Coordinates of C-alpha atoms in Angstrom, one line a residue:
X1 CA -14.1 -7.0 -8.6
X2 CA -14.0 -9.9 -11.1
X3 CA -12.7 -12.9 -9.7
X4 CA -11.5 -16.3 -11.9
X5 CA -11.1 -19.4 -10.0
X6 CA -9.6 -22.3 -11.6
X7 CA -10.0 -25.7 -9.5
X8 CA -13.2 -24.8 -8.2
X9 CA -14.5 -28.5 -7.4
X10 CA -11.7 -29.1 -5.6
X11 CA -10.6 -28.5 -1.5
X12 CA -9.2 -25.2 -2.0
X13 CA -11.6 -24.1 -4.4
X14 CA -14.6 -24.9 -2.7
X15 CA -13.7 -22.9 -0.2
X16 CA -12.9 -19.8 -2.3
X17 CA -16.5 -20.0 -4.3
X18 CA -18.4 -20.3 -1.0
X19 CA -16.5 -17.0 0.3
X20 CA -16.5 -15.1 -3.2
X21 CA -20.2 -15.8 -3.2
X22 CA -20.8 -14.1 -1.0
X23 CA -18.3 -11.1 -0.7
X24 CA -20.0 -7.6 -1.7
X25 CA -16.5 -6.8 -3.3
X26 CA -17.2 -9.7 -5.5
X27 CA -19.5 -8.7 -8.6
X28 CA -18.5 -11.7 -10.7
X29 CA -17.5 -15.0 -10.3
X30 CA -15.6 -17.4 -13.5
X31 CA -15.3 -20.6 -13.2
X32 CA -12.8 -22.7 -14.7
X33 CA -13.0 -26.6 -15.1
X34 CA -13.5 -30.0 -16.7
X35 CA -16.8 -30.0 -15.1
X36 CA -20.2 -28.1 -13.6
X37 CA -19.9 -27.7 -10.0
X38 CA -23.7 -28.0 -9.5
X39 CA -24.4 -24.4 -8.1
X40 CA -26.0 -21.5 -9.3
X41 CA -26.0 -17.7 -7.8
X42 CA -26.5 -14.9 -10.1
X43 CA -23.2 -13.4 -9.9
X44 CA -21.9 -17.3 -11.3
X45 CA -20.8 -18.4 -14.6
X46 CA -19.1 -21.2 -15.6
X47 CA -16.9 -22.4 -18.9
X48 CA -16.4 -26.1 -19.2
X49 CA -13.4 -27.5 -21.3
X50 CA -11.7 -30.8 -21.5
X51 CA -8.3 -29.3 -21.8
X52 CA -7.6 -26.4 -19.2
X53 CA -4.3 -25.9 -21.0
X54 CA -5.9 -24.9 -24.7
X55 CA -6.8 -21.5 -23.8
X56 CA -8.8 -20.0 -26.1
X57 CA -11.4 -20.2 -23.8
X58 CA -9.9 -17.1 -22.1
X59 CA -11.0 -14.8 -24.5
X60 CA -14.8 -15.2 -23.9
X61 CA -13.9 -14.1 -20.2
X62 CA -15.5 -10.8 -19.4
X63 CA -12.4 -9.1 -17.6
X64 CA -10.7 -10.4 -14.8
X65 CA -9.2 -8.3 -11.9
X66 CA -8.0 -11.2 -9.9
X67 CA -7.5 -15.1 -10.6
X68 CA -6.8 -17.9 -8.2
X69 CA -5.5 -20.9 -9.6
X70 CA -6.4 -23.8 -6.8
X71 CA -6.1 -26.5 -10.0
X72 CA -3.4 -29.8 -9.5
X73 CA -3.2 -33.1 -9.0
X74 CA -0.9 -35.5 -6.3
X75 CA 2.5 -36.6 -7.2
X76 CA 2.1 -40.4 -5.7
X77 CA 2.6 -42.6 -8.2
X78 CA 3.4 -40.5 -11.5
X79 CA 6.4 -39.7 -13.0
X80 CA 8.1 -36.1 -13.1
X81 CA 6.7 -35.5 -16.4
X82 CA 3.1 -36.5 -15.7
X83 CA 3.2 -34.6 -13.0
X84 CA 4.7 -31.2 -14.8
X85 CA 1.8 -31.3 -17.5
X86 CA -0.6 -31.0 -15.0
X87 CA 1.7 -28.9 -12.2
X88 CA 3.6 -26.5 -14.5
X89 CA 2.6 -27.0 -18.7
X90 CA -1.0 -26.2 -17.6
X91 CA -0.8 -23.5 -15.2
X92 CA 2.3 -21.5 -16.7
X93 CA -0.2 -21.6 -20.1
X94 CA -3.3 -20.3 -18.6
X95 CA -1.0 -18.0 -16.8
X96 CA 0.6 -16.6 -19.8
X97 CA -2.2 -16.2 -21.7
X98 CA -4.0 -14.3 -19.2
X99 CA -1.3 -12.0 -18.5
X100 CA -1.5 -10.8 -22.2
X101 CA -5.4 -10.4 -22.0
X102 CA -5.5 -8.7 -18.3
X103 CA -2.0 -7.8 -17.8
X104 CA -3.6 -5.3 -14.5
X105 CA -5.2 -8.7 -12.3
X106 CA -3.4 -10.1 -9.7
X107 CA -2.3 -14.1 -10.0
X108 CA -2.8 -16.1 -6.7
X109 CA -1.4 -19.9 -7.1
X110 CA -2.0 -22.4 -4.6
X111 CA 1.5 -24.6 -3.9
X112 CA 2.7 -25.8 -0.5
X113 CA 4.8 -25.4 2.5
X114 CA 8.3 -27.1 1.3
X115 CA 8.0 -25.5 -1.9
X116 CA 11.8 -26.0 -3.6
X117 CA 12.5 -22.5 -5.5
X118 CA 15.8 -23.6 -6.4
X119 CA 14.3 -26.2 -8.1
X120 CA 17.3 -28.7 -7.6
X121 CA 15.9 -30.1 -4.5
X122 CA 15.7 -34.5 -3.7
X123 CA 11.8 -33.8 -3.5
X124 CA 10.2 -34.0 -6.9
X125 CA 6.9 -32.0 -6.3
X126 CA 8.6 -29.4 -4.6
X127 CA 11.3 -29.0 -7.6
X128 CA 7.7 -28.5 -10.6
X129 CA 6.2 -26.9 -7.9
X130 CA 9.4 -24.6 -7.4
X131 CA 9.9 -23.9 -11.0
X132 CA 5.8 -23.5 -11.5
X133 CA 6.4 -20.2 -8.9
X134 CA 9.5 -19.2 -10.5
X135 CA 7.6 -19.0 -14.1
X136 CA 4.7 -17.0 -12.7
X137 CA 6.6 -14.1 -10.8
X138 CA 8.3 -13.7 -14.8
X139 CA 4.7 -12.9 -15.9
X140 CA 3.7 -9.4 -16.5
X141 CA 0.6 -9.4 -13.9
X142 CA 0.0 -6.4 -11.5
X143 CA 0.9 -8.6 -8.6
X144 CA 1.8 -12.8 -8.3
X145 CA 1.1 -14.1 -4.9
X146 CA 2.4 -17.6 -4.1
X147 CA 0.5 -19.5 -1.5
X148 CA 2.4 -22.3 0.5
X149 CA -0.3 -23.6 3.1
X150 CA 1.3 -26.1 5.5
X151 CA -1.5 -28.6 7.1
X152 CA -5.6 -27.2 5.9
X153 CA -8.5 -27.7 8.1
X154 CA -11.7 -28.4 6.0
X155 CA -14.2 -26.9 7.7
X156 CA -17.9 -28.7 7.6
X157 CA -19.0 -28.8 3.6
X158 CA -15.7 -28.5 2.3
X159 CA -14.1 -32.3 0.9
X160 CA -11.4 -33.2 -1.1
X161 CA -11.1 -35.1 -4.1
X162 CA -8.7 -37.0 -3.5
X163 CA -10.0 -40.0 -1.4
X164 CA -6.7 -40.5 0.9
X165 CA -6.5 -36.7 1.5
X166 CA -10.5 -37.0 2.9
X167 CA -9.4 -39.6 5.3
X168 CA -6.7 -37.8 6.7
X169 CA -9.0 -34.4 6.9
X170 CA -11.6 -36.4 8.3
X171 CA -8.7 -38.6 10.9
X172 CA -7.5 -35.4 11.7
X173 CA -10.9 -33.6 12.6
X174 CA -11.4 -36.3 14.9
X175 CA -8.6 -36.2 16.6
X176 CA -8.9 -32.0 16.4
X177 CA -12.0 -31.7 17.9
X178 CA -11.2 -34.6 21.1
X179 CA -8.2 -32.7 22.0
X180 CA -9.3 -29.3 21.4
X181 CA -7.9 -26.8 22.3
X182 CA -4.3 -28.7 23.0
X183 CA -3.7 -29.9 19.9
X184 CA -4.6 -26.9 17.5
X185 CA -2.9 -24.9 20.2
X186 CA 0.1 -26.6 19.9
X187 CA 0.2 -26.9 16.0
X188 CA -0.9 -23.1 15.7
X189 CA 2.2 -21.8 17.9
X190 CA 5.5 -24.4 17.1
X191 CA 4.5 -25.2 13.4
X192 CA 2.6 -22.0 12.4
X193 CA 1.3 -24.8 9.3
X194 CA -2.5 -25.0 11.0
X195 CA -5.2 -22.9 9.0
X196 CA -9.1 -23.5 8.0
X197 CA -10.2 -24.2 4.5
X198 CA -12.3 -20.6 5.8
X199 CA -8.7 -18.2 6.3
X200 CA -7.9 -19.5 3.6
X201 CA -10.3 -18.3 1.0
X202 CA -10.3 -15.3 2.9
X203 CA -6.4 -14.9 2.4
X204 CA -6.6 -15.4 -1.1
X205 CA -9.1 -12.8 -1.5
X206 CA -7.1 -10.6 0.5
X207 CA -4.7 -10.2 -2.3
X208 CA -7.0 -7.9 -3.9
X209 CA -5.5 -4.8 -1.5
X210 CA -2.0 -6.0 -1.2
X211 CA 1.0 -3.3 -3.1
X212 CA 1.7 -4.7 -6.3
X213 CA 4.7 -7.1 -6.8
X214 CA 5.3 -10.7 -6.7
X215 CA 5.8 -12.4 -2.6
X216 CA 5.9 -15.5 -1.4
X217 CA 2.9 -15.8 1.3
X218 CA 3.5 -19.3 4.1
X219 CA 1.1 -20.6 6.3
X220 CA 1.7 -17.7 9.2
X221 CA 1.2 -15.1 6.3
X222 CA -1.9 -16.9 5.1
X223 CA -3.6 -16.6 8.9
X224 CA -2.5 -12.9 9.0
X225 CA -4.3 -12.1 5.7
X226 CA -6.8 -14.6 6.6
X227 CA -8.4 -13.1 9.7
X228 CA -7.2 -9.4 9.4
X229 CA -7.7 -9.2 5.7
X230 CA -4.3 -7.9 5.2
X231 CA -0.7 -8.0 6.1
X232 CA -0.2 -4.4 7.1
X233 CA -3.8 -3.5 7.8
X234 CA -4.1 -3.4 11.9
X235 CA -6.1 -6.1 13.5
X236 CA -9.6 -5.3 14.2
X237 CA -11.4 -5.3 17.3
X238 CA -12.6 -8.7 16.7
X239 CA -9.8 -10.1 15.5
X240 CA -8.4 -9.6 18.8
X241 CA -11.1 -10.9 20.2
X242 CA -10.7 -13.9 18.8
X243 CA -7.2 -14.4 19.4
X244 CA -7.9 -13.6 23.0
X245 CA -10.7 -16.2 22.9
X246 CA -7.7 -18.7 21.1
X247 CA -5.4 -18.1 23.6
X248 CA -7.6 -18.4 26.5
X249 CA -9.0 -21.5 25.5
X250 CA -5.4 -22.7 24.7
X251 CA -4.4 -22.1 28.5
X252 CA -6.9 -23.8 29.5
X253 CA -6.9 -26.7 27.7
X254 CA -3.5 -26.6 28.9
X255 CA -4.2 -26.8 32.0
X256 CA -6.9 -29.0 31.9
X257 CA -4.7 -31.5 30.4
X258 CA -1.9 -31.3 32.8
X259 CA -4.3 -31.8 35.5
X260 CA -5.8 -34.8 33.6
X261 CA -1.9 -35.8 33.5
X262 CA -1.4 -35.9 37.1
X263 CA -4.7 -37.2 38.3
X264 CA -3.7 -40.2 36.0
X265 CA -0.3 -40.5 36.7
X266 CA -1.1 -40.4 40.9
X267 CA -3.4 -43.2 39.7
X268 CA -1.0 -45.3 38.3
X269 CA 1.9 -44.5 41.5
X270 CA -0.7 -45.2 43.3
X271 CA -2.1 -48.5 42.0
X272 CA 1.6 -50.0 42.5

């Protein structure tokens, strides 16, 4: 399989190079970006362009049987508009251009939980990011798979660009790893929003054996391609494993915690 990733430096995109690189299904690997990202592997090659949106640079690409667009920037503090170039100009152009070279790959874009398809919605990300998808499933591609990931989990290696996302990954680590297993527990099973940087990749990858077609894949879809490798496919011995192992842990970090609770709490009756 040929794989193109555009956003490679970024989060998301680290992620997916460190999987692809080392996926036998993978026998190429094309990069994207407005810069090197420092690595070399011998399935690895890399086109560098100030302007992702001029796409000529499309035609040097030696086939493509799947792309994964992880490219974007944040919506604090720009306008609608400077956010759209960058959100829905640039992506729906690569997009189109690469349908008309490689109209058999599959088109994986990377937008987020609260996602507004109707694209009248109060939230202005959600509205570009709405009419970004809407654009894409148009586009005569084999298959278009929209990711909306609720909350990622960077695992060690992995960082984001953008400094106040880092500090809330790195916050959030903190606070992941001194409560575990309550508080992935509890994210995992009433928000279904928690994955790793790690399922992610995997998920994205995945899309190489779903049917044809355009769907919409959230965070819970995400895990289930993420650790079985695909929607429909049944789970593996070890992936029941490990959600054994998840929900054992879970229970008894549950109650370890309670107990915790009520030790505490006899504590404090008592001391009165």
């Amino acid at each position: 399989m040929k794989l193109l990733i555009f956003g490679a430096s970024g989060m998301i995109g680290q992620a997916l190079l460190r999987e692809a690189l080392t996926d036998s299904r993978i026998e190429k690997v094309t990069l994207v970006g407005r810069s090197a990202v420092g690595l070399t592997d011998a399935k690895l090659s890399e086109i560098i362009t100030a302007d992702l949106a001029q796409t000529d640079y499309l035609d040097s690409i030696a086939g493509c049987d799947l792309c994964c667009f992880c490219a974007g920037s944040s919506a604090a503090g720009v306008s609608e508009a400077a956010y759209a170039q960058v959100n829905y100009v640039m992506p729906v152009a690569i997009a189109t251009r690469l349908s008309a070279l490689y109209p058999s790959a599959r088109f994986v874009y990377v937008s987020g939980a609260g996602t507004d398809a109707s694209e009248r919605g109060k939230v202005m990300w959600a509205r570009v990011k709405g009419r970004t998808e809407n654009t894409l499933k148009k586009l005569p591609f084999t298959g278009v798979y929209l990711f909306r990931p609720g909350f990622i989990r960077p695992l060690p290696g992995i960082h984001s660009k953008t400094w106040w996302y880092e500090l809330i990954y790195q916050v959030f680590n903190i606070l992941y790893y001194a409560t575990w297993p309550l508080l992935p527990m509890l994210i995992r099973v009433f928000t279904g929003q928690l994955v790793t940087s790690r399922i992610l990749a995997r998920a994205m990858l995945a899309t190489s054996k779903l049917p044809p077609g355009r769907e919409v894949i959230d965070s819970n879809s995400i895990y289930t391609l993420g650790v079985r490798g695909g929607l429909d496919e049944p789970t593996t011995h070890a992936a029941r494993a490990r959600e054994l192992i998840i929900r054992i842990s879970a229970a008894t970090g549950v109650v370890t915690w309670l107990g915790l609770a009520c030790m505490l709490l006899k504590m404090l009756c008592g001391s009165g």
